[in-house]
PDB file of C-alpha atoms and ligand atoms in Angstrom:
ATOM      1  CA  MET L1378      32.438 135.490  49.773  1.00 66.00           C
ATOM      2  CA  ASN L1379      32.699 134.623  46.043  1.00 84.00           C
ATOM      3  CA  TRP L1380      35.981 133.620  44.379  1.00 85.00           C
ATOM      4  CA  ARG L1381      36.593 137.124  43.057  1.00 88.00           C
ATOM      5  CA  ASP L1382      36.599 138.604  46.513  1.00 90.00           C
ATOM      6  CA  ARG L1383      38.927 135.773  47.592  1.00 88.00           C
ATOM      7  CA  LEU L1384      41.252 136.514  44.762  1.00 84.00           C
ATOM      8  CA  ASN L1385      41.240 140.197  45.455  1.00 86.00           C
ATOM      9  CA  ARG L1386      42.108 139.510  49.120  1.00 87.00           C
ATOM     10  CA  PHE L1387      44.716 137.107  48.173  1.00 85.00           C
ATOM     11  CA  MET L1388      46.294 139.517  45.766  1.00 83.00           C
ATOM     12  CA  TYR L1389      46.083 142.465  48.073  1.00 84.00           C
ATOM     13  CA  GLY L1390      49.496 144.008  48.623  1.00 86.00           C
ATOM     14  CA  ARG L1391      51.048 141.811  46.025  1.00 90.00           C
ATOM     15  CA  TYR L1392      52.632 143.065  42.875  1.00 91.00           C
ATOM     16  CA  GLY L1393      50.424 141.515  40.205  1.00 90.00           C
ATOM     17  CA  GLN L1394      50.950 141.518  36.484  1.00 89.00           C
ATOM     18  CA  ASP L1395      53.028 144.040  34.468  1.00 94.00           C
ATOM     19  CA  GLN L1396      54.416 144.237  30.975  1.00 94.00           C
ATOM     20  CA  PHE L1397      57.466 142.252  31.991  1.00 96.00           C
ATOM     21  CA  SER L1398      55.265 139.333  33.226  1.00 96.00           C
ATOM     22  CA  LYS L1399      53.176 139.451  30.034  1.00 95.00           C
ATOM     23  CA  PHE L1400      56.393 139.369  27.884  1.00 96.00           C
ATOM     24  CA  LEU L1401      57.596 136.374  29.930  1.00 96.00           C
ATOM     25  CA  LEU L1402      54.316 134.618  29.545  1.00 96.00           C
ATOM     26  CA  ALA L1403      54.368 135.262  25.676  1.00 96.00           C
ATOM     27  CA  ILE L1404      57.878 133.711  25.643  1.00 95.00           C
ATOM     28  CA  CYS L1405      56.516 130.641  27.598  1.00 95.00           C
ATOM     29  CA  LEU L1406      53.682 130.353  25.028  1.00 94.00           C
ATOM     30  CA  VAL L1407      56.107 130.462  22.048  1.00 95.00           C
ATOM     31  CA  LEU L1408      58.432 127.976  23.780  1.00 93.00           C
ATOM     32  CA  LEU L1409      55.486 125.627  24.453  1.00 91.00           C
ATOM     33  CA  VAL L1410      54.444 125.823  20.782  1.00 92.00           C
ATOM     34  CA  VAL L1411      57.981 125.170  19.666  1.00 92.00           C
ATOM     35  CA  SER L1412      58.248 122.157  22.000  1.00 88.00           C
ATOM     36  CA  PHE L1413      55.122 120.576  20.240  1.00 87.00           C
ATOM     37  CA  PHE L1414      57.213 120.590  17.002  1.00 91.00           C
ATOM     38  CA  VAL L1415      60.784 120.220  17.909  1.00 87.00           C
ATOM     39  CA  ARG L1416      62.168 118.062  20.649  1.00 84.00           C
ATOM     40  CA  ILE L1417      64.540 120.115  22.593  1.00 86.00           C
ATOM     41  CA  PRO L1418      65.885 118.586  25.763  1.00 87.00           C
ATOM     42  CA  GLY L1419      65.171 120.703  28.842  1.00 89.00           C
ATOM     43  CA  LEU L1420      62.790 122.949  26.982  1.00 90.00           C
ATOM     44  CA  SER L1421      59.786 121.995  28.992  1.00 87.00           C
ATOM     45  CA  LEU L1422      61.786 122.498  32.240  1.00 91.00           C
ATOM     46  CA  LEU L1423      62.777 125.972  31.046  1.00 92.00           C
ATOM     47  CA  VAL L1424      59.089 126.797  30.334  1.00 93.00           C
ATOM     48  CA  LEU L1425      58.322 125.628  33.891  1.00 93.00           C
ATOM     49  CA  LEU L1426      61.074 127.680  35.450  1.00 95.00           C
ATOM     50  CA  LEU L1427      59.924 130.716  33.488  1.00 95.00           C
ATOM     51  CA  LEU L1428      56.293 130.275  34.537  1.00 95.00           C
ATOM     52  CA  GLY L1429      57.497 129.686  38.080  1.00 96.00           C
ATOM     53  CA  TYR L1430      59.287 133.154  37.813  1.00 96.00           C
ATOM     54  CA  VAL L1431      56.298 134.887  36.380  1.00 96.00           C
ATOM     55  CA  TYR L1432      54.190 133.695  39.279  1.00 94.00           C
ATOM     56  CA  PHE L1433      56.842 134.489  41.766  1.00 95.00           C
ATOM     57  CA  ARG L1434      56.823 138.087  40.372  1.00 95.00           C
ATOM     58  CA  MET L1435      53.066 138.348  40.308  1.00 94.00           C
ATOM     59  CA  LEU L1436      52.719 137.166  43.944  1.00 94.00           C
ATOM     60  CA  SER L1437      55.718 139.077  45.302  1.00 95.00           C
ATOM     61  CA  ARG L1438      55.207 141.634  48.086  1.00 93.00           C
ATOM     62  CA  ASN L1439      58.292 143.386  47.242  1.00 94.00           C
ATOM     63  CA  VAL L1440      56.651 145.839  44.886  1.00 93.00           C
ATOM     64  CA  THR L1441      59.704 148.218  44.634  1.00 94.00           C
ATOM     65  CA  ALA L1442      62.037 145.507  43.409  1.00 95.00           C
ATOM     66  CA  ARG L1443      59.356 144.234  40.835  1.00 96.00           C
ATOM     67  CA  TYR L1444      58.683 147.739  39.679  1.00 95.00           C
ATOM     68  CA  ALA L1445      62.501 148.373  39.113  1.00 96.00           C
ATOM     69  CA  GLU L1446      62.697 145.173  37.022  1.00 96.00           C
ATOM     70  CA  ASN L1447      59.769 146.188  34.807  1.00 96.00           C
ATOM     71  CA  GLN L1448      61.345 149.572  34.334  1.00 95.00           C
ATOM     72  CA  LYS L1449      64.582 147.873  33.388  1.00 96.00           C
ATOM     73  CA  PHE L1450      62.647 145.698  30.924  1.00 96.00           C
ATOM     74  CA  LEU L1451      60.728 148.611  29.341  1.00 93.00           C
ATOM     75  CA  GLU L1452      64.112 150.412  28.913  1.00 92.00           C
ATOM     76  CA  LEU L1453      65.689 147.372  27.228  1.00 93.00           C
ATOM     77  CA  LYS L1454      62.572 146.931  25.077  1.00 91.00           C
ATOM     78  CA  ALA L1455      62.833 150.539  23.920  1.00 84.00           C
ATOM     79  CA  ARG L1456      66.484 150.151  23.112  1.00 83.00           C
ATOM     80  CA  PHE L1457      65.717 146.847  21.194  1.00 84.00           C
ATOM     81  CA  LEU L1458      62.930 148.496  19.152  1.00 80.00           C
ATOM     82  CA  GLY L1459      65.256 151.340  18.489  1.00 72.00           C
ATOM     83  CA  LEU L1460      67.631 148.961  16.751  1.00 72.00           C
ATOM     84  CA  PHE L1461      65.048 148.046  14.180  1.00 67.00           C
ATOM     85  CA  GLY L1462      64.555 151.590  13.057  1.00 56.00           C
ATOM     86  CA  LYS L1463      61.385 152.434  14.780  1.00 47.00           C
ATOM     87  CA  ASN L1464      63.136 155.343  16.144  1.00 48.00           C
ATOM     88  CA  ARG L1465      65.653 156.039  13.476  1.00 50.00           C
ATOM     89  CA  SER L1466      66.824 159.394  14.842  1.00 55.00           C
ATOM     90  CA  GLY L1467      67.270 157.819  18.171  1.00 60.00           C
ATOM     91  CA  ALA L1468      64.801 160.316  19.601  1.00 72.00           C
ATOM     92  CA  GLN L1469      62.189 159.625  22.105  1.00 75.00           C
ATOM     93  CA  ARG L1470      59.361 162.074  22.778  1.00 79.00           C
ATOM     94  CA  GLN L1471      58.606 162.979  26.308  1.00 79.00           C
ATOM     95  CA  GLY L1472      55.809 165.597  26.482  1.00 82.00           C
ATOM     96  CA  ASP L1473      57.238 168.778  24.922  1.00 86.00           C
ATOM     97  CA  HIS L1474      60.844 167.432  25.015  1.00 89.00           C
ATOM     98  CA  MET L1475      62.869 165.096  22.912  1.00 88.00           C
ATOM     99  CA  ILE L1476      65.324 162.695  24.457  1.00 89.00           C
ATOM    100  CA  PHE L1477      68.398 162.234  22.436  1.00 90.00           C
ATOM    101  CA  ARG L1478      71.353 159.945  23.075  1.00 89.00           C
ATOM    102  CA  CYS L1479      74.916 161.148  22.582  1.00 91.00           C
ATOM    103  CA  PRO L1480      76.411 159.060  19.668  1.00 87.00           C
ATOM    104  CA  LYS L1481      79.641 158.767  21.535  1.00 90.00           C
ATOM    105  CA  CYS L1482      78.793 157.964  25.180  1.00 94.00           C
ATOM    106  CA  SER L1483      75.049 157.485  24.818  1.00 88.00           C
ATOM    107  CA  GLN L1484      74.235 159.953  27.600  1.00 91.00           C
ATOM    108  CA  LYS L1485      70.593 160.979  27.570  1.00 91.00           C
ATOM    109  CA  ILE L1486      69.978 164.592  26.629  1.00 92.00           C
ATOM    110  CA  ARG L1487      66.675 166.446  26.918  1.00 92.00           C
ATOM    111  CA  ILE L1488      65.988 169.093  24.217  1.00 90.00           C
ATOM    112  CA  PRO L1489      62.806 171.128  23.835  1.00 90.00           C
ATOM    113  CA  CYS L1490      60.676 170.208  20.785  1.00 86.00           C
ATOM    114  CA  GLY L1491      60.072 172.404  17.751  1.00 85.00           C
ATOM    115  CA  LYS L1492      63.368 174.229  17.629  1.00 86.00           C
ATOM    116  CA  GLY L1493      64.370 172.930  14.180  1.00 86.00           C
ATOM    117  CA  MET L1494      67.942 171.737  13.544  1.00 89.00           C
ATOM    118  CA  VAL L1495      69.984 172.289  16.663  1.00 91.00           C
ATOM    119  CA  GLU L1496      73.543 171.587  17.583  1.00 92.00           C
ATOM    120  CA  ILE L1497      73.586 169.623  20.809  1.00 92.00           C
ATOM    121  CA  THR L1498      76.750 169.430  22.930  1.00 94.00           C
ATOM    122  CA  CYS L1499      76.883 166.407  25.169  1.00 95.00           C
ATOM    123  CA  PRO L1500      77.143 167.537  28.737  1.00 94.00           C
ATOM    124  CA  LYS L1501      79.290 164.497  29.607  1.00 94.00           C
ATOM    125  CA  CYS L1502      81.833 164.048  26.842  1.00 97.00           C
ATOM    126  CA  ARG L1503      81.546 167.420  24.977  1.00 95.00           C
ATOM    127  CA  THR L1504      80.655 165.701  21.666  1.00 92.00           C
ATOM    128  CA  LYS L1505      78.729 167.903  19.317  1.00 93.00           C
ATOM    129  CA  PHE L1506      76.005 166.524  17.007  1.00 91.00           C
ATOM    130  CA  ARG L1507      73.076 168.009  15.053  1.00 90.00           C
ATOM    131  CA  LYS L1508      69.484 166.822  15.463  1.00 88.00           C
ATOM    132  CA  ARG L1509      66.084 167.983  14.238  1.00 85.00           C
ATOM    133  CA  THR L1510      63.757 168.604  17.106  1.00 84.00           C
TER     134      THR L1510
HETATM  135 ZN1   ZN Y 674      78.659 162.146  25.143  1.00 61.31          ZN
END
């Protein structure tokens, strides 16, 4: 049995890597580079803790919990990118639907694409707003 089979057997039933792990690893790398140039007390410990957490997630057998964490991360990331005008209208495309957020209560609202300007009424707080689809 070669090392690859061993690794596969070891990883069987475990969660493995996802976008969240990759993001955390990228942060570790940035922090490591920073620590070469700036002496910040506790930084190397922080990197170690982060790495420990990444490995804990990758080797975890609780796939459901890890998957939920990743979903949460992806949602936060989308919101974060939205802040920088990548999605200026606040719309997200999902197949032949657009997802808008109510400007008042940020309730998600699904609208079919290609209807031109539409007036949307928020199902939660009844706020009306116009969007292009
Ligand atoms: Zn609303």
